[in-house]
Amino acid sequence: MLDAEVEARPWDEQLADDADRYRTQVAYLFERSAFYREKLAAAGFSSAEAAGDLRDIARLPLTEKSELRATCTPENPIGAHLCAAPSEIVRIYSTSGTTGTPSYVPLTGGDLENWVTGSARSYAASGVAAGQRIVSTYNAGPFVAGAALAAFDRIGLCHIPVGTGNTERLMRAVERLAPEAAVLTPSYAAHLVEWAAERDVDLRGSSVERVLVAGEPGGGEPAFRSKLEEGWGARVTEAMGIGDIGVSLWGECEQQDGMHLGARGFVHAELIEPETGAALELDEGAAGELVLTHLRHRAAPLLRFRTHDHVQVRTTPCRCGRTGPRVRCIGRTDDMLIVRGVNIFPSAVRDVVGAFAPEVSGRILLKPQAEGVKQDPPLPVSVELARGATDDPLLAQAIRERIRDVLVVQTHVELVPWGSLRRSEYKSKLVER
Ligand SMILES: [Zn+2]
């Protein structure tokens, strides 16, 4: 562990500390945040005292990204949640968002320090250690991923950035510089397995022993993960963050049973029922949308921020010794479909279909017919065949039946030839409307 005293301390001690920090953070919001003064007053909380303690947090309103965006003006392009003076801000990242218009994420020196600390704990959980080499494939540019890269220096790794979209350069760096680890999106990791197979490149025999995936859900899906592990001959662990709150907040350890909160002490996690916003307990097996609150942020702290990440919670003790609840991300709530009352995530479909390897490539595409979330069965699903495999009605039927048994949803499975679904060197699209 990078920081065993923090990472292994009893979780109730952590929560007691977090409660103190939370009180200070809420007082700071009332003092400095025009956005939260107004929002909380409108919800009937006119002072920090009225807002109560950490155990009362679920009484406070949730924050949506769109609310922050709505307060941006030419005079204040960051938004009314900006609390720090310009002289305190040392970095401004952009998030691309779904609408295409970037929004800005400012950080003070202390905020940036906390981001890097949390991110370093999350990545170190995967087992990478000082003195090893790690090759990264993110074009961090304006995006928060840049702060994750700083975590590699913090761990003491030798960082080899090669950027996105140049597979030849990446493979040359792996071959010549022999890194022990690679960090990339799960989609790109999968793409490289195919890329290597097509060229008879021995990816399994490379120096890479650990593949750290982040940037989109999927790295924790059992069938998808085992395909990556087999292709790379490496252990695959995942990390997750959200731009407005922090980069790589969560990171999986070598037990591969959900991500630990590397940003403990900086961020408080809650779970809600996505349709109603009702608070859910972080109990073993609970599933819902992750909601995050800053505990010691200065530049633009957020309270009960909806991540739109749908997660499953694990609370059983982890053999690595880290304490606290762990999460596995099932998908974005924005990608969720409801077919006759049943919630379905594209990544869950991919995982069921992936078990049909080697007949299938593992790539799928959902093609919902109706606008919006609610869909009538059967839900059309394109399933890509493996290289050289031919269309087989019995295979399509077997996949359809397995999806029905596991996910309780009726689908129409269309088998499509190998190579017909789009490959990505960044993030995959699993839904097409
Ligand atoms: Zn663990």
XYZ file of C-alpha atoms and ligand atoms in Angstrom:
434
model
C 0.000 0.000 0.000
C 1.205 3.470 -0.811
C -0.277 4.915 2.350
C -1.100 1.973 4.643
C -1.905 4.130 7.656
C -4.720 5.774 5.698
C -5.808 2.970 3.388
C -6.110 0.244 6.054
C -7.546 2.258 8.918
C -10.961 1.171 10.205
C -13.748 2.610 8.049
C -15.697 4.023 11.013
C -12.620 6.073 11.954
C -12.541 7.345 8.371
C -16.215 8.330 8.542
C -15.686 10.141 11.853
C -12.866 12.156 10.270
C -14.942 12.741 7.162
C -17.778 14.106 9.335
C -15.455 16.834 10.664
C -14.234 17.685 7.196
C -17.763 17.730 5.867
C -18.882 20.303 8.454
C -15.965 22.539 7.493
C -16.683 22.047 3.780
C -20.377 22.933 4.134
C -19.511 26.066 6.135
C -17.074 26.998 3.329
C -19.837 26.525 0.737
C -22.169 28.862 2.619
C -19.372 31.406 2.905
C -18.029 31.264 -0.638
C -20.301 29.429 -3.073
C -23.025 31.594 -4.620
C -24.337 28.460 -6.316
C -24.820 26.439 -3.107
C -26.020 29.356 -0.966
C -28.855 29.825 -3.407
C -29.515 26.134 -4.077
C -29.534 25.154 -0.401
C -31.650 28.154 0.629
C -34.189 27.214 -2.050
C -34.335 23.730 -0.493
C -34.951 25.235 2.970
C -31.386 25.163 4.333
C -30.332 28.730 5.016
C -27.179 28.075 7.065
C -24.472 25.460 7.639
C -26.142 24.571 10.943
C -29.434 23.955 9.177
C -27.685 21.710 6.636
C -26.654 19.408 9.496
C -24.020 16.660 9.718
C -22.673 14.060 7.338
C -25.295 11.583 8.573
C -27.998 14.065 7.424
C -26.494 14.502 3.953
C -29.307 12.680 2.141
C -31.725 15.459 3.157
C -29.815 17.899 0.950
C -30.567 18.274 -2.757
C -28.562 16.471 -5.437
C -26.432 18.421 -7.917
C -26.634 17.834 -11.668
C -23.898 18.851 -14.080
C -26.467 20.792 -16.126
C -27.218 23.057 -13.140
C -23.562 24.061 -12.959
C -23.430 24.707 -16.701
C -26.530 26.896 -16.514
C -24.714 29.366 -14.265
C -21.807 29.954 -16.667
C -21.638 33.499 -18.033
C -19.077 35.414 -20.099
C -17.954 37.060 -16.825
C -17.777 33.712 -14.991
C -17.110 30.935 -17.523
C -16.483 28.422 -14.732
C -19.866 28.848 -13.048
C -21.380 30.112 -9.799
C -19.884 27.183 -7.859
C -16.423 28.782 -8.179
C -15.279 29.616 -4.640
C -11.594 30.471 -4.884
C -9.960 33.747 -5.920
C -8.210 33.743 -9.306
C -4.834 33.986 -7.568
C -5.480 30.665 -5.777
C -6.195 28.696 -8.972
C -3.186 26.821 -10.358
C -4.842 24.645 -13.037
C -7.993 24.656 -15.154
C -8.985 21.406 -16.855
C -11.811 20.952 -19.349
C -14.377 18.197 -19.415
C -15.780 17.404 -22.816
C -19.222 16.452 -21.525
C -21.951 14.910 -23.635
C -23.190 18.162 -25.149
C -19.889 19.032 -26.802
C -19.439 22.378 -25.048
C -16.488 22.092 -22.677
C -16.932 22.994 -19.045
C -14.061 23.997 -16.823
C -12.681 22.341 -13.711
C -10.487 24.717 -11.672
C -8.080 23.492 -8.978
C -6.081 25.210 -6.263
C -2.594 23.934 -5.469
C -4.021 21.971 -2.547
C -6.832 20.510 -4.668
C -4.347 19.320 -7.266
C -2.179 17.792 -4.558
C -5.184 15.888 -3.192
C -6.150 14.704 -6.682
C -2.698 13.312 -7.293
C -2.559 11.679 -3.837
C -5.910 9.918 -4.332
C -5.038 8.903 -7.854
C -1.654 7.531 -6.784
C -3.323 5.340 -4.128
C -5.851 4.094 -6.700
C -3.232 3.143 -9.271
C -0.789 1.729 -6.709
C -3.567 -0.626 -5.527
C -3.135 -2.521 -8.816
C 0.303 -3.647 -7.658
C 2.535 -1.359 -9.734
C 5.519 -0.293 -7.645
C 8.386 2.199 -7.579
C 11.133 1.401 -10.029
C 8.845 -0.219 -12.602
C 8.011 1.233 -16.000
C 4.512 2.136 -17.163
C 3.495 3.065 -20.679
C 0.447 5.358 -20.962
C -1.795 5.922 -23.965
C -3.852 8.946 -22.927
C -3.685 12.177 -24.841
C -4.348 14.019 -21.617
C -4.202 17.466 -23.260
C -6.844 19.684 -21.688
C -8.484 16.844 -19.781
C -8.326 15.767 -16.149
C -6.474 12.568 -17.125
C -3.354 14.759 -16.957
C -3.573 14.697 -13.170
C -3.695 10.890 -13.229
C -0.425 10.836 -15.111
C 1.160 12.846 -12.269
C 0.185 9.956 -9.986
C 2.708 7.728 -11.756
C 5.572 10.021 -10.723
C 4.180 10.028 -7.206
C 4.263 6.224 -7.063
C 7.849 6.327 -8.294
C 7.187 4.690 -11.634
C 9.109 5.496 -14.774
C 6.362 6.901 -16.986
C 6.540 6.430 -20.757
C 3.776 8.512 -22.398
C 3.057 7.461 -25.996
C -0.391 9.014 -26.502
C -3.471 7.717 -28.269
C -3.883 6.607 -31.833
C -0.425 5.333 -32.633
C -0.405 1.619 -32.067
C 2.904 1.102 -33.873
C 4.627 3.577 -31.560
C 3.025 1.958 -28.510
C 4.105 -1.545 -29.486
C 7.606 -0.355 -30.321
C 7.865 1.247 -26.861
C 6.660 -1.997 -25.252
C 9.172 -4.024 -27.225
C 12.182 -1.774 -26.732
C 11.609 -0.289 -23.279
C 10.013 -3.380 -21.680
C 7.495 -1.681 -19.345
C 5.938 -3.857 -16.628
C 2.585 -2.044 -16.916
C 0.356 -0.344 -19.477
C -2.521 2.072 -18.830
C -5.275 2.462 -21.402
C -9.025 2.324 -21.957
C -10.603 -1.157 -21.929
C -11.640 -0.591 -25.566
C -8.086 0.100 -26.648
C -6.785 -2.850 -24.622
C -9.255 -5.084 -26.510
C -8.346 -3.509 -29.839
C -4.659 -4.254 -29.228
C -5.394 -7.935 -28.574
C -6.950 -8.153 -32.059
C -4.258 -5.977 -33.587
C -1.550 -8.274 -32.251
C -3.376 -11.442 -33.355
C -3.703 -10.135 -36.911
C 0.029 -9.456 -37.140
C 1.282 -12.475 -35.231
C 2.675 -10.126 -32.588
C 3.241 -11.968 -29.310
C 1.429 -9.670 -26.890
C 1.263 -12.413 -24.255
C 5.003 -12.744 -24.359
C 5.608 -9.011 -23.880
C 7.053 -7.499 -20.715
C 3.648 -6.157 -19.648
C 2.452 -7.923 -16.484
C -0.260 -5.461 -15.485
C -2.835 -3.714 -17.630
C -4.534 -0.810 -15.865
C -7.764 0.181 -17.560
C -9.806 3.340 -16.980
C -11.912 5.914 -18.810
C -15.046 3.829 -19.400
C -16.869 0.932 -17.724
C -16.027 -2.647 -18.675
C -12.674 -3.514 -17.160
C -14.394 -5.326 -14.307
C -16.824 -7.430 -16.364
C -15.717 -11.038 -15.868
C -15.901 -12.278 -19.501
C -14.450 -9.073 -20.933
C -11.686 -9.023 -18.323
C -10.691 -12.635 -18.897
C -10.483 -12.002 -22.637
C -8.123 -9.082 -21.995
C -6.067 -11.083 -19.495
C -5.708 -13.955 -21.898
C -4.766 -11.707 -24.801
C -2.204 -9.732 -22.819
C -0.987 -12.501 -20.532
C -1.328 -9.903 -17.783
C -3.447 -9.046 -14.776
C -6.145 -6.478 -15.570
C -7.416 -4.026 -12.941
C -9.568 -0.949 -13.355
C -9.711 2.607 -12.045
C -12.472 5.228 -12.213
C -12.970 8.915 -11.588
C -15.262 11.711 -12.705
C -13.899 14.976 -14.047
C -15.797 17.401 -11.854
C -14.899 15.584 -8.626
C -11.485 14.047 -9.210
C -9.429 11.836 -11.454
C -9.038 8.075 -10.718
C -10.831 8.332 -7.383
C -11.285 4.578 -7.265
C -8.814 1.811 -8.033
C -8.941 -1.940 -7.974
C -6.431 -4.051 -6.065
C -4.925 -7.384 -7.087
C -7.928 -9.240 -5.620
C -9.938 -7.833 -8.577
C -13.167 -7.645 -6.599
C -14.236 -4.032 -7.022
C -12.473 -0.675 -6.745
C -11.274 0.851 -3.471
C -11.756 4.568 -2.837
C -8.226 5.920 -3.260
C -9.576 9.425 -2.647
C -10.836 8.528 0.849
C -10.757 11.595 3.065
C -11.125 13.873 0.039
C -14.445 12.576 -1.245
C -17.546 11.073 0.379
C -19.509 8.454 -1.580
C -23.247 7.780 -1.496
C -25.586 5.580 -3.486
C -29.006 6.590 -4.816
C -31.856 5.030 -6.705
C -31.388 6.744 -10.101
C -35.068 7.197 -10.999
C -36.220 8.694 -7.684
C -32.982 10.048 -6.184
C -33.749 8.189 -2.944
C -30.692 7.377 -0.808
C -29.596 3.732 -0.611
C -27.312 2.174 2.009
C -23.823 1.190 0.878
C -24.515 -2.455 1.762
C -23.088 -5.614 0.244
C -24.649 -6.176 -3.182
C -26.471 -2.824 -3.290
C -26.681 -1.250 -6.761
C -27.468 2.285 -7.796
C -26.038 5.559 -8.993
C -22.893 6.846 -7.363
C -23.174 10.328 -5.799
C -20.033 12.123 -4.635
C -19.332 15.037 -2.295
C -16.058 16.899 -1.882
C -14.764 16.982 1.683
C -11.785 19.329 1.464
C -11.968 21.023 -1.893
C -11.311 24.725 -2.354
C -11.682 25.847 -5.963
C -15.163 24.615 -6.897
C -16.416 22.069 -4.353
C -19.489 20.014 -5.163
C -22.139 18.602 -2.882
C -24.043 15.398 -3.709
C -22.903 15.434 -7.351
C -24.661 12.880 -9.557
C -21.999 10.897 -11.434
C -24.502 8.951 -13.579
C -22.287 5.916 -12.977
C -24.283 2.850 -12.016
C -22.304 0.760 -9.546
C -22.557 -2.373 -7.446
C -21.243 -2.257 -3.887
C -19.065 -4.797 -2.073
C -18.453 -4.534 1.660
C -16.912 -7.917 2.470
C -13.360 -7.474 3.834
C -10.787 -7.385 1.043
C -7.754 -9.629 1.406
C -5.480 -6.710 0.482
C -6.251 -5.063 3.831
C -7.765 -1.870 2.456
C -10.954 -0.943 4.296
C -14.232 0.634 3.232
C -16.821 -0.148 0.579
C -15.697 -1.091 -2.924
C -17.575 -0.502 -6.176
C -17.756 -2.049 -9.610
C -19.171 0.154 -12.357
C -21.854 -1.574 -14.418
C -22.396 1.304 -16.829
C -23.517 4.884 -17.252
C -27.091 5.488 -16.161
C -27.397 7.503 -19.407
C -26.823 4.256 -21.356
C -29.367 2.312 -19.345
C -32.447 0.997 -21.130
C -35.618 -0.280 -19.546
C -37.194 -3.177 -21.407
C -40.602 -4.074 -19.976
C -39.632 -2.810 -16.528
C -36.194 -4.429 -16.455
C -33.084 -2.211 -16.292
C -30.443 -3.239 -18.749
C -26.896 -1.965 -19.287
C -25.099 -2.471 -22.604
C -21.954 -3.623 -20.817
C -23.940 -6.364 -19.053
C -25.129 -7.620 -22.447
C -21.550 -7.556 -23.695
C -20.471 -9.629 -20.729
C -23.118 -12.310 -21.347
C -22.293 -12.425 -25.060
C -18.542 -12.521 -24.354
C -18.958 -15.935 -22.748
C -19.708 -17.300 -26.250
C -16.065 -16.793 -27.301
C -14.350 -18.182 -29.334
C -17.410 -18.125 -31.632
C -17.923 -14.386 -31.115
C -15.482 -11.456 -31.112
C -16.943 -9.983 -27.909
C -18.193 -6.838 -29.664
C -21.876 -5.936 -29.520
C -24.123 -3.040 -30.423
C -27.581 -2.395 -28.973
C -29.995 -0.737 -31.378
C -32.934 0.594 -29.366
C -35.898 1.366 -31.605
C -37.837 3.794 -29.416
C -36.689 7.249 -28.321
C -35.744 7.533 -24.662
C -35.054 4.908 -22.046
C -38.134 2.682 -22.223
C -38.077 0.026 -24.946
C -40.499 -2.627 -26.094
C -39.130 -6.144 -26.475
C -37.426 -7.616 -28.353
C -34.395 -5.324 -28.067
C -32.239 -5.583 -31.226
C -28.647 -6.588 -30.505
C -25.901 -6.972 -33.118
C -23.324 -9.557 -32.081
C -20.071 -9.717 -33.999
C -18.790 -13.150 -34.974
C -15.199 -14.157 -34.357
C -12.732 -14.022 -37.209
C -13.511 -16.826 -39.640
C -16.761 -17.813 -37.898
C -19.885 -18.139 -40.025
C -23.471 -17.159 -39.347
C -25.248 -19.850 -37.363
C -28.917 -19.561 -36.397
C -28.358 -21.939 -33.490
C -25.667 -19.646 -32.063
C -27.967 -16.625 -32.333
C -30.668 -18.572 -30.553
C -28.308 -19.719 -27.792
C -27.150 -16.131 -27.201
C -30.733 -14.874 -27.116
C -31.678 -17.530 -24.580
C -28.655 -16.840 -22.382
C -29.422 -13.092 -22.350
C -33.011 -13.895 -21.429
C -31.923 -16.246 -18.607
C -29.262 -13.969 -17.142
C -30.676 -10.490 -17.733
C -34.394 -11.313 -17.981
C -34.825 -9.436 -21.229
C -36.052 -10.474 -24.681
C -33.684 -9.582 -27.497
C -33.430 -10.054 -31.234
C -29.871 -11.209 -31.884
C -28.373 -10.502 -35.274
C -24.968 -12.048 -35.960
C -22.743 -9.759 -38.011
C -19.414 -10.612 -39.688
C -16.088 -10.082 -37.978
C -14.810 -6.558 -38.436
C -18.202 -4.940 -39.026
C -18.557 -3.231 -35.613
C -16.434 -0.173 -35.047
C -13.053 -0.495 -33.286
C -11.909 2.251 -30.975
C -8.539 3.390 -29.725
C -10.363 5.325 -27.052
C -13.891 4.527 -25.860
C -16.419 2.122 -27.358
C -19.951 2.921 -28.326
C -22.279 0.115 -27.273
C -25.586 1.777 -28.190
C -26.659 3.156 -31.552
C -29.881 5.032 -32.054
Zn -8.456 -4.957 -2.043
